[in-house]
Amino acid sequence: MEDQEEQQDRTSDQNHKPQDLPQVLLLKPPPVLSVIGEQPFLSNKYQFLKAWESPLPLFQFLTAHADSIQAILCSGAAPVTDDLLQLLPSVRLVVTASAGTNHIDLEACHRRGISVTNAGNVFSDDGADAAVGLLIDVLRKITASDRYVRQGLWVNKGDYPLGSKLRGKRVGIVGLGGIGLEIAKRLDAFGCNVLYNSRKKKAHLSYPFYSDVRQLAANSDALIICCALTDQTRHMIDKDVFSALGKEGVIVNIGRGAIVDEKEMVRCLVHGEIAGAGLDVFEKEPDVPKELVELDNVVLSPHRAVFTPESFMALCELVVGNLEAFFSNTPLLSPVMDV
């Protein structure tokens, strides 16, 4: 027999009318919402307030609902700025449907006493799979040789140039967080030598640590970028890093485009100063430099490294869990900043 208190709680939840529920602002639909739909995100703890459905100009819309919006669900396409938060004095939580938080003014959130959550480790497995896949593709020339066969060049020009072996490669990982650690595990299985750069040395790991990313590059055959974009990491992979990586070096980026000095990377690739690149992210998405499109030693992906149906469903559960925890006054599941 159900506990009487549980029955009362359930009856109370069922009696909530939508207009009585606390409001969660969505400025734009996050990619996960567009792919799996809104239904899995619905809850009897809150209701969504979708700005794009209103005929009002955004400023008027936000002003009209300023006192009732208690949380924001955002993604990279809808930045949470200090100016936005100034219009929404009742907001106490920002939930982002991404691992990165570079689109959120964390300092402004901290100053206003606003908690922030992200995707936690939801994307770690898929991001790691994609990073290693891009590395193998560049080294073994899989995508380029696929084009070679499809264009009939095997018949007309003969055998395609050989690719390079993965086993034994020294692979430097820039950012040994959740995704970086999963990349390291996969590279271990392939027989690679893993090195890393991170904000601080991981005492429990035996991988060689380099505090200077240029030294990491100088001791690596390939670099995999999977760190967060911050003021400190913007254009961290610059001319000096590419020079240290050298003509046989390969770079893979699944982090953020602006971590790499894209113009310098393009120049190095065009002039043969590095051997190749596997890129899932770019500085001015969705625009990709035409030079990259034209190069056979570059593998391109449209910022989809961490996205799979499975990761989206897990993300949905985490987003709903964080929102319900907040409105139930219980601990957040994946806090970046809990105040």
Protein backbone atom coordinates (compact mmCIF):
# COMPACT_ATOMS: atom_id res chain seq x y z
CA MET A 1 0.00 0.00 0.00
CA GLU A 2 1.32 3.42 -0.93
CA ASP A 3 2.48 5.68 1.82
CA GLN A 4 -0.13 8.37 2.53
CA GLU A 5 2.47 11.13 2.26
CA GLU A 6 3.52 9.89 -1.21
CA GLN A 7 -0.11 9.91 -2.31
CA GLN A 8 -0.51 13.47 -1.10
CA ASP A 9 2.66 14.58 -2.91
CA ARG A 10 1.48 12.95 -6.14
CA THR A 11 -1.96 14.54 -5.86
CA SER A 12 -0.34 17.91 -5.21
CA ASP A 13 1.88 17.54 -8.31
CA GLN A 14 -1.07 16.51 -10.48
CA ASN A 15 -3.09 19.50 -9.31
CA HIS A 16 -0.42 21.96 -10.46
CA LYS A 17 -1.70 24.01 -13.36
CA PRO A 18 0.88 25.08 -15.99
CA GLN A 19 0.50 28.72 -15.04
CA ASP A 20 1.36 27.82 -11.43
CA LEU A 21 4.68 26.15 -12.31
CA PRO A 22 8.00 28.01 -12.16
CA GLN A 23 9.25 29.09 -15.56
CA VAL A 24 12.41 28.01 -17.38
CA LEU A 25 13.45 30.34 -20.19
CA LEU A 26 14.59 29.03 -23.57
CA LEU A 27 15.89 31.78 -25.86
CA LYS A 28 16.46 29.30 -28.70
CA PRO A 29 15.83 25.55 -28.89
CA PRO A 30 19.01 23.64 -27.94
CA PRO A 31 20.08 21.05 -30.55
CA VAL A 32 19.04 18.21 -28.24
CA LEU A 33 15.49 19.61 -28.07
CA SER A 34 15.31 19.86 -31.86
CA VAL A 35 16.45 16.25 -32.31
CA ILE A 36 14.49 14.30 -29.68
CA GLY A 37 11.59 16.70 -29.19
CA GLU A 38 10.20 18.49 -26.16
CA GLN A 39 8.22 15.63 -24.62
CA PRO A 40 11.13 13.95 -22.76
CA PHE A 41 11.96 17.31 -21.13
CA LEU A 42 8.52 17.93 -19.68
CA SER A 43 8.04 17.78 -15.92
CA ASN A 44 5.47 18.62 -13.27
CA LYS A 45 8.15 20.71 -11.52
CA TYR A 46 8.47 23.49 -14.13
CA GLN A 47 7.28 24.76 -17.50
CA PHE A 48 9.24 26.05 -20.50
CA LEU A 49 8.89 29.63 -21.68
CA LYS A 50 9.97 29.68 -25.34
CA ALA A 51 11.06 33.14 -26.44
CA TRP A 52 11.07 32.30 -30.16
CA GLU A 53 7.34 31.58 -30.10
CA SER A 54 6.43 35.07 -28.92
CA PRO A 55 5.50 37.84 -31.38
CA LEU A 56 6.99 40.37 -28.98
CA PRO A 57 10.51 41.77 -29.47
CA LEU A 58 12.89 39.92 -27.16
CA PHE A 59 13.41 42.86 -24.78
CA GLN A 60 9.66 43.30 -24.30
CA PHE A 61 9.17 39.56 -23.90
CA LEU A 62 11.82 39.29 -21.21
CA THR A 63 10.56 42.38 -19.41
CA ALA A 64 7.03 40.98 -19.35
CA HIS A 65 8.20 37.72 -17.76
CA ALA A 66 11.15 39.03 -15.73
CA ASP A 67 9.70 38.23 -12.32
CA SER A 68 8.54 34.70 -13.17
CA ILE A 69 11.64 33.28 -14.90
CA GLN A 70 13.65 31.37 -12.32
CA ALA A 71 15.94 29.31 -14.57
CA ILE A 72 17.43 29.36 -18.07
CA LEU A 73 18.08 26.38 -20.34
CA CYS A 74 20.65 27.39 -22.94
CA SER A 75 23.17 26.19 -25.50
CA GLY A 76 26.03 27.75 -27.45
CA ALA A 77 23.61 29.40 -29.88
CA ALA A 78 21.98 31.40 -27.08
CA PRO A 79 24.60 33.07 -24.86
CA VAL A 80 23.79 33.99 -21.28
CA THR A 81 25.31 37.43 -20.81
CA ASP A 82 25.45 39.92 -17.99
CA ASP A 83 23.02 42.15 -19.90
CA LEU A 84 20.53 39.28 -20.18
CA LEU A 85 20.77 38.43 -16.49
CA GLN A 86 20.27 42.08 -15.58
CA LEU A 87 16.81 41.85 -17.17
CA LEU A 88 15.94 38.68 -15.21
CA PRO A 89 16.36 39.36 -11.48
CA SER A 90 14.58 36.15 -10.38
CA VAL A 91 16.92 33.75 -12.21
CA ARG A 92 18.83 31.46 -9.85
CA LEU A 93 19.92 28.66 -12.18
CA VAL A 94 21.46 28.38 -15.65
CA VAL A 95 21.45 24.91 -17.22
CA THR A 96 23.48 24.47 -20.38
CA ALA A 97 22.94 21.53 -22.71
CA SER A 98 26.66 21.43 -23.50
CA ALA A 99 29.87 20.42 -21.79
CA GLY A 100 31.44 23.82 -22.48
CA THR A 101 30.38 26.99 -20.68
CA ASN A 102 32.13 29.62 -22.79
CA HIS A 103 28.72 31.01 -23.84
CA ILE A 104 27.84 31.78 -20.21
CA ASP A 105 29.16 34.77 -18.27
CA LEU A 106 30.22 32.77 -15.23
CA GLU A 107 31.50 35.81 -13.39
CA ALA A 108 28.13 37.52 -13.75
CA CYS A 109 26.38 34.37 -12.53
CA HIS A 110 28.64 34.15 -9.49
CA ARG A 111 28.12 37.81 -8.70
CA ARG A 112 24.35 37.38 -8.84
CA GLY A 113 24.27 34.13 -6.86
CA ILE A 114 23.20 32.03 -9.84
CA SER A 115 24.13 28.33 -10.00
CA VAL A 116 25.31 26.81 -13.30
CA THR A 117 25.17 23.20 -14.51
CA ASN A 118 26.51 21.62 -17.68
CA ALA A 119 26.38 18.27 -19.50
CA GLY A 120 28.86 16.72 -17.07
CA ASN A 121 30.36 13.53 -18.51
CA VAL A 122 27.38 12.73 -20.77
CA PHE A 123 29.42 13.40 -23.90
CA SER A 124 32.71 11.83 -22.78
CA ASP A 125 32.43 8.47 -24.55
CA ASP A 126 31.12 9.81 -27.85
CA GLY A 127 33.57 12.71 -27.87
CA ALA A 128 36.47 10.33 -27.25
CA ASP A 129 35.31 7.95 -29.99
CA ALA A 130 35.09 10.83 -32.47
CA ALA A 131 38.51 12.23 -31.54
CA VAL A 132 40.27 8.90 -32.01
CA GLY A 133 38.26 8.31 -35.18
CA LEU A 134 39.43 11.62 -36.63
CA LEU A 135 43.02 10.81 -35.69
CA ILE A 136 42.86 7.39 -37.39
CA ASP A 137 41.18 8.91 -40.43
CA VAL A 138 43.93 11.51 -40.88
CA LEU A 139 46.79 9.07 -40.27
CA ARG A 140 45.41 6.26 -42.45
CA LYS A 141 43.91 8.63 -45.08
CA ILE A 142 40.54 6.87 -44.91
CA THR A 143 38.31 9.72 -46.08
CA ALA A 144 40.79 10.84 -48.72
CA SER A 145 41.18 7.30 -50.10
CA ASP A 146 37.40 6.90 -50.11
CA ARG A 147 37.17 9.93 -52.41
CA TYR A 148 39.98 8.50 -54.52
CA VAL A 149 38.02 5.29 -55.14
CA ARG A 150 34.67 7.02 -55.71
CA GLN A 151 36.19 9.38 -58.29
CA GLY A 152 37.57 6.47 -60.30
CA LEU A 153 41.17 7.48 -59.66
CA TRP A 154 42.24 4.02 -58.49
CA VAL A 155 41.67 2.73 -62.02
CA ASN A 156 43.23 5.73 -63.74
CA LYS A 157 46.12 6.60 -61.42
CA GLY A 158 46.88 3.36 -59.57
CA ASP A 159 47.46 2.77 -55.88
CA TYR A 160 46.81 5.49 -53.32
CA PRO A 161 49.69 6.69 -51.08
CA LEU A 162 50.13 4.78 -47.83
CA GLY A 163 48.90 6.10 -44.51
CA SER A 164 50.71 6.04 -41.17
CA LYS A 165 50.46 3.54 -38.30
CA LEU A 166 48.72 4.59 -35.08
CA ARG A 167 50.43 2.16 -32.71
CA GLY A 168 53.50 3.68 -31.08
CA LYS A 169 52.52 7.27 -31.84
CA ARG A 170 53.11 9.86 -29.13
CA VAL A 171 49.76 11.59 -28.70
CA GLY A 172 49.51 14.76 -26.64
CA ILE A 173 46.08 15.45 -25.16
CA VAL A 174 45.29 19.08 -24.37
CA GLY A 175 42.70 18.98 -21.60
CA LEU A 176 42.54 15.79 -19.54
CA GLY A 177 38.99 16.16 -18.25
CA GLY A 178 36.17 13.68 -18.80
CA ILE A 179 36.59 13.47 -22.57
CA GLY A 180 40.39 13.63 -22.40
CA LEU A 181 40.56 10.71 -19.98
CA GLU A 182 38.36 8.59 -22.24
CA ILE A 183 40.57 9.47 -25.21
CA ALA A 184 43.61 8.38 -23.21
CA LYS A 185 41.99 5.01 -22.42
CA ARG A 186 41.29 4.37 -26.09
CA LEU A 187 44.80 5.39 -27.14
CA ASP A 188 46.25 3.07 -24.51
CA ALA A 189 44.36 0.22 -26.15
CA PHE A 190 45.85 1.17 -29.51
CA GLY A 191 49.37 1.05 -28.08
CA CYS A 192 50.01 4.79 -28.21
CA ASN A 193 52.16 6.78 -25.81
CA VAL A 194 49.91 9.31 -24.09
CA LEU A 195 51.15 12.70 -22.84
CA TYR A 196 49.00 15.58 -21.65
CA ASN A 197 48.61 19.23 -20.78
CA SER A 198 45.99 20.37 -18.31
CA ARG A 199 45.37 23.14 -15.80
CA LYS A 200 47.20 21.05 -13.23
CA LYS A 201 48.94 17.70 -13.00
CA LYS A 202 46.72 14.69 -12.23
CA ALA A 203 48.50 13.03 -9.29
CA HIS A 204 46.77 9.68 -9.81
CA LEU A 205 47.90 9.33 -13.46
CA SER A 206 51.27 8.14 -14.75
CA TYR A 207 51.06 9.88 -18.14
CA PRO A 208 53.82 12.47 -18.64
CA PHE A 209 52.53 15.96 -17.83
CA TYR A 210 53.60 19.15 -19.62
CA SER A 211 52.58 22.51 -18.18
CA ASP A 212 53.66 24.20 -21.42
CA VAL A 213 51.61 23.18 -24.46
CA ARG A 214 54.56 23.99 -26.76
CA GLN A 215 56.72 21.44 -24.95
CA LEU A 216 53.87 18.95 -25.22
CA ALA A 217 53.73 19.56 -28.98
CA ALA A 218 57.49 19.20 -29.32
CA ASN A 219 57.29 15.73 -27.76
CA SER A 220 54.18 14.59 -29.66
CA ASP A 221 53.41 13.13 -33.07
CA ALA A 222 49.81 14.29 -32.76
CA LEU A 223 47.87 16.73 -30.60
CA ILE A 224 44.22 16.22 -29.63
CA ILE A 225 42.47 19.35 -28.39
CA CYS A 226 39.57 18.71 -26.01
CA CYS A 227 39.87 21.46 -23.39
CA ALA A 228 37.40 24.23 -22.64
CA LEU A 229 37.48 27.59 -24.40
CA THR A 230 38.40 30.33 -21.94
CA ASP A 231 40.22 33.64 -22.12
CA GLN A 232 43.38 31.68 -21.28
CA THR A 233 42.94 28.99 -23.94
CA ARG A 234 41.77 31.20 -26.83
CA HIS A 235 44.33 30.81 -29.65
CA MET A 236 46.49 28.76 -27.28
CA ILE A 237 47.41 26.54 -30.23
CA ASP A 238 49.40 29.14 -32.13
CA LYS A 239 52.33 29.49 -34.50
CA ASP A 240 54.84 28.37 -31.88
CA VAL A 241 52.84 25.24 -31.07
CA PHE A 242 52.52 24.30 -34.75
CA SER A 243 56.23 24.87 -35.21
CA ALA A 244 56.98 22.60 -32.24
CA LEU A 245 54.62 19.92 -33.58
CA GLY A 246 56.53 19.90 -36.85
CA LYS A 247 56.05 18.71 -40.43
CA GLU A 248 55.06 15.17 -39.46
CA GLY A 249 52.64 16.32 -36.78
CA VAL A 250 48.86 15.99 -36.84
CA ILE A 251 46.27 18.03 -34.95
CA VAL A 252 42.74 16.96 -33.96
CA ASN A 253 40.30 19.47 -32.48
CA ILE A 254 36.98 18.50 -30.89
CA GLY A 255 37.08 21.29 -28.27
CA ARG A 256 36.23 24.72 -29.64
CA GLY A 257 37.41 26.30 -32.85
CA ALA A 258 38.86 29.40 -31.23
CA ILE A 259 41.28 27.39 -29.08
CA VAL A 260 43.30 27.12 -32.30
CA ASP A 261 44.59 30.08 -34.27
CA GLU A 262 42.70 28.98 -37.38
CA LYS A 263 44.45 31.31 -39.83
CA GLU A 264 47.84 30.07 -38.67
CA MET A 265 46.70 26.44 -38.84
CA VAL A 266 45.47 26.95 -42.42
CA ARG A 267 48.80 28.52 -43.37
CA CYS A 268 50.75 25.64 -41.82
CA LEU A 269 48.62 23.04 -43.60
CA VAL A 270 48.83 24.78 -46.98
CA HIS A 271 52.61 25.13 -46.74
CA GLY A 272 53.21 21.61 -45.40
CA GLU A 273 54.44 22.79 -42.01
CA ILE A 274 52.19 20.19 -40.31
CA ALA A 275 51.07 16.89 -41.79
CA GLY A 276 47.31 16.99 -41.38
CA ALA A 277 44.26 17.83 -39.28
CA GLY A 278 40.98 16.31 -38.11
CA LEU A 279 38.56 19.10 -37.23
CA ASP A 280 35.09 19.00 -35.72
CA VAL A 281 35.03 22.66 -34.64
CA PHE A 282 35.86 25.97 -36.30
CA GLU A 283 36.24 29.60 -35.33
CA LYS A 284 33.26 30.98 -37.25
CA GLU A 285 30.83 28.09 -37.53
CA PRO A 286 29.25 27.10 -39.81
CA ASP A 287 31.75 28.88 -42.09
CA VAL A 288 34.83 26.79 -42.85
CA PRO A 289 37.90 28.24 -44.61
CA LYS A 290 37.88 27.10 -48.24
CA GLU A 291 41.53 26.09 -47.99
CA LEU A 292 40.59 23.41 -45.49
CA VAL A 293 37.87 22.07 -47.78
CA GLU A 294 40.37 21.74 -50.63
CA LEU A 295 43.05 19.84 -48.69
CA ASP A 296 43.15 16.04 -48.84
CA ASN A 297 45.07 15.78 -45.56
CA VAL A 298 42.26 17.46 -43.62
CA VAL A 299 39.18 15.63 -42.33
CA LEU A 300 36.17 17.83 -41.55
CA SER A 301 33.13 17.24 -39.34
CA PRO A 302 30.22 19.70 -38.69
CA HIS A 303 30.56 20.01 -34.89
CA ARG A 304 28.96 16.64 -34.22
CA ALA A 305 31.72 14.84 -32.31
CA VAL A 306 29.77 14.40 -29.08
CA PHE A 307 26.27 14.05 -30.52
CA THR A 308 24.58 10.66 -30.83
CA PRO A 309 20.96 9.64 -30.11
CA GLU A 310 22.25 7.86 -27.02
CA SER A 311 24.12 10.88 -25.69
CA PHE A 312 21.12 13.12 -26.36
CA MET A 313 18.83 10.86 -24.31
CA ALA A 314 21.36 10.82 -21.47
CA LEU A 315 21.64 14.61 -21.73
CA CYS A 316 17.86 14.93 -21.55
CA GLU A 317 17.79 12.93 -18.32
CA LEU A 318 20.56 15.09 -16.86
CA VAL A 319 18.91 18.39 -17.84
CA VAL A 320 15.58 17.32 -16.38
CA GLY A 321 17.35 15.98 -13.30
CA ASN A 322 19.13 19.29 -12.70
CA LEU A 323 15.98 21.35 -13.17
CA GLU A 324 13.89 19.09 -10.93
CA ALA A 325 16.63 19.06 -8.28
CA PHE A 326 16.73 22.86 -8.31
CA PHE A 327 12.97 23.27 -7.99
CA SER A 328 12.88 20.56 -5.29
CA ASN A 329 15.73 22.21 -3.37
CA THR A 330 17.94 19.14 -3.60
CA PRO A 331 21.60 18.94 -4.76
CA LEU A 332 22.29 19.62 -8.44
CA LEU A 333 23.54 16.66 -10.48
CA SER A 334 26.29 18.32 -12.54
CA PRO A 335 27.16 21.71 -11.02
CA VAL A 336 29.83 23.85 -12.63
CA MET A 337 29.14 26.53 -10.08
CA ASP A 338 26.81 25.92 -7.13
CA VAL A 339 25.97 28.93 -4.96
